[in-house]
């Protein structure tokens, strides 16, 4: 049996506090709930899901490096590192597959400093502002991006 493609979901600083952190903005679901939703969605698409959460940028850099040549796609909610994490940006640049940037809230409708993203310019796609449902939508999007083009199609695939 051929192994199922692996999607790596990365969660940045403070996302471990989901459920108790600013529920009016981020909702009442815990990170475990959202990872469970992402995993069930991945499973329905025939994908395996791995998840790494860290409050430390270097851990996320290590996780991206470990995904190279092993994982089919990345889904990244870099949390506040989205806005200034240059070493995470550089690590993500080395990943060869689709990269989906994910946010629970819509950072563009919030404070000015959240409008800049070091991930967006290198992301294949962005999912933001759908609350916890974004975890399902991001995995649905990854499945779409990984789907091989129909035979004979001239449509270009994702190449960042
Ligand atoms: C977030 C948005 C970021 O601006 C913030 O720092 C987070 C969460 C989101 O999922 O909406 O921690 O990435």
mmCIF file with all atom_site columns, N, CA and C in Angstrom, residues 6 13 26 39 46 60 62 66 68 76 85 93 97 123 146 153 156:
data_model
loop_
_atom_site.group_PDB
_atom_site.id
_atom_site.type_symbol
_atom_site.label_atom_id
_atom_site.label_alt_id
_atom_site.label_comp_id
_atom_site.label_asym_id
_atom_site.label_entity_id
_atom_site.label_seq_id
_atom_site.pdbx_PDB_ins_code
_atom_site.Cartn_x
_atom_site.Cartn_y
_atom_site.Cartn_z
_atom_site.occupancy
_atom_site.B_iso_or_equiv
_atom_site.pdbx_formal_charge
_atom_site.auth_seq_id
_atom_site.auth_comp_id
_atom_site.auth_asym_id
_atom_site.auth_atom_id
_atom_site.pdbx_PDB_model_num
ATOM 1  N N  . UNK A 1 6   ? 1.562   13.291 3.742   1.00 0.00 ? 6   UNK A N  1
ATOM 2  C CA . UNK A 1 6   ? 1.501   13.901 5.076   1.00 0.00 ? 6   UNK A CA 1
ATOM 3  C C  . UNK A 1 6   ? 1.376   15.412 4.941   1.00 0.00 ? 6   UNK A C  1
ATOM 4  N N  . UNK A 1 13  ? 3.088   30.773 18.535  1.00 0.00 ? 13  UNK A N  1
ATOM 5  C CA . UNK A 1 13  ? 2.993   31.150 19.946  1.00 0.00 ? 13  UNK A CA 1
ATOM 6  C C  . UNK A 1 13  ? 1.574   31.457 20.409  1.00 0.00 ? 13  UNK A C  1
ATOM 7  N N  . UNK A 1 26  ? -11.050 34.598 19.062  1.00 0.00 ? 26  UNK A N  1
ATOM 8  C CA . UNK A 1 26  ? -10.569 33.293 18.587  1.00 0.00 ? 26  UNK A CA 1
ATOM 9  C C  . UNK A 1 26  ? -11.557 32.142 18.827  1.00 0.00 ? 26  UNK A C  1
ATOM 10 N N  . UNK A 1 39  ? -7.511  17.020 11.383  1.00 0.00 ? 39  UNK A N  1
ATOM 11 C CA . UNK A 1 39  ? -7.117  15.610 11.183  1.00 0.00 ? 39  UNK A CA 1
ATOM 12 C C  . UNK A 1 39  ? -8.268  14.821 10.545  1.00 0.00 ? 39  UNK A C  1
ATOM 13 N N  . UNK A 1 46  ? -7.856  11.269 2.486   1.00 0.00 ? 46  UNK A N  1
ATOM 14 C CA . UNK A 1 46  ? -6.778  10.295 2.303   1.00 0.00 ? 46  UNK A CA 1
ATOM 15 C C  . UNK A 1 46  ? -5.414  10.867 2.629   1.00 0.00 ? 46  UNK A C  1
ATOM 16 N N  . UNK A 1 60  ? 9.750   25.897 15.321  1.00 0.00 ? 60  UNK A N  1
ATOM 17 C CA . UNK A 1 60  ? 8.952   25.859 14.091  1.00 0.00 ? 60  UNK A CA 1
ATOM 18 C C  . UNK A 1 60  ? 9.869   25.758 12.871  1.00 0.00 ? 60  UNK A C  1
ATOM 19 N N  . UNK A 1 62  ? 12.755  24.233 12.915  1.00 0.00 ? 62  UNK A N  1
ATOM 20 C CA . UNK A 1 62  ? 13.156  22.814 12.908  1.00 0.00 ? 62  UNK A CA 1
ATOM 21 C C  . UNK A 1 62  ? 12.074  21.938 12.285  1.00 0.00 ? 62  UNK A C  1
ATOM 22 N N  . UNK A 1 66  ? 12.350  19.639 8.988   1.00 0.00 ? 66  UNK A N  1
ATOM 23 C CA . UNK A 1 66  ? 12.057  18.208 9.078   1.00 0.00 ? 66  UNK A CA 1
ATOM 24 C C  . UNK A 1 66  ? 10.986  17.756 8.107   1.00 0.00 ? 66  UNK A C  1
ATOM 25 N N  . UNK A 1 68  ? 10.822  18.889 4.966   1.00 0.00 ? 68  UNK A N  1
ATOM 26 C CA . UNK A 1 68  ? 11.350  18.932 3.594   1.00 0.00 ? 68  UNK A CA 1
ATOM 27 C C  . UNK A 1 68  ? 11.589  17.513 3.069   1.00 0.00 ? 68  UNK A C  1
ATOM 28 N N  . UNK A 1 76  ? 0.131   26.605 7.919   1.00 0.00 ? 76  UNK A N  1
ATOM 29 C CA . UNK A 1 76  ? 0.853   27.330 8.959   1.00 0.00 ? 76  UNK A CA 1
ATOM 30 C C  . UNK A 1 76  ? 0.014   28.448 9.536   1.00 0.00 ? 76  UNK A C  1
ATOM 31 N N  . UNK A 1 85  ? 8.389   36.990 11.879  1.00 0.00 ? 85  UNK A N  1
ATOM 32 C CA . UNK A 1 85  ? 9.259   35.804 11.999  1.00 0.00 ? 85  UNK A CA 1
ATOM 33 C C  . UNK A 1 85  ? 10.093  35.561 10.757  1.00 0.00 ? 85  UNK A C  1
ATOM 34 N N  . UNK A 1 93  ? 10.619  29.159 2.841   1.00 0.00 ? 93  UNK A N  1
ATOM 35 C CA . UNK A 1 93  ? 11.090  29.280 1.458   1.00 0.00 ? 93  UNK A CA 1
ATOM 36 C C  . UNK A 1 93  ? 11.766  28.009 0.963   1.00 0.00 ? 93  UNK A C  1
ATOM 37 N N  . UNK A 1 97  ? 6.724   22.100 -1.371  1.00 0.00 ? 97  UNK A N  1
ATOM 38 C CA . UNK A 1 97  ? 5.312   21.842 -1.677  1.00 0.00 ? 97  UNK A CA 1
ATOM 39 C C  . UNK A 1 97  ? 4.417   23.033 -1.393  1.00 0.00 ? 97  UNK A C  1
ATOM 40 N N  . UNK A 1 123 ? 3.207   32.259 0.296   1.00 0.00 ? 123 UNK A N  1
ATOM 41 C CA . UNK A 1 123 ? 2.151   31.250 0.468   1.00 0.00 ? 123 UNK A CA 1
ATOM 42 C C  . UNK A 1 123 ? 1.484   30.933 -0.865  1.00 0.00 ? 123 UNK A C  1
ATOM 43 N N  . UNK A 1 146 ? -3.211  19.444 -3.933  1.00 0.00 ? 146 UNK A N  1
ATOM 44 C CA . UNK A 1 146 ? -2.422  18.221 -4.144  1.00 0.00 ? 146 UNK A CA 1
ATOM 45 C C  . UNK A 1 146 ? -3.030  17.307 -5.208  1.00 0.00 ? 146 UNK A C  1
ATOM 46 N N  . UNK A 1 153 ? -4.493  17.601 -19.257 1.00 0.00 ? 153 UNK A N  1
ATOM 47 C CA . UNK A 1 153 ? -4.753  19.001 -18.935 1.00 0.00 ? 153 UNK A CA 1
ATOM 48 C C  . UNK A 1 153 ? -3.486  19.824 -19.096 1.00 0.00 ? 153 UNK A C  1
ATOM 49 N N  . UNK A 1 156 ? -1.684  24.771 -15.320 1.00 0.00 ? 156 UNK A N  1
ATOM 50 C CA . UNK A 1 156 ? -0.473  24.725 -14.511 1.00 0.00 ? 156 UNK A CA 1
ATOM 51 C C  . UNK A 1 156 ? -0.819  24.412 -13.074 1.00 0.00 ? 156 UNK A C  1
#
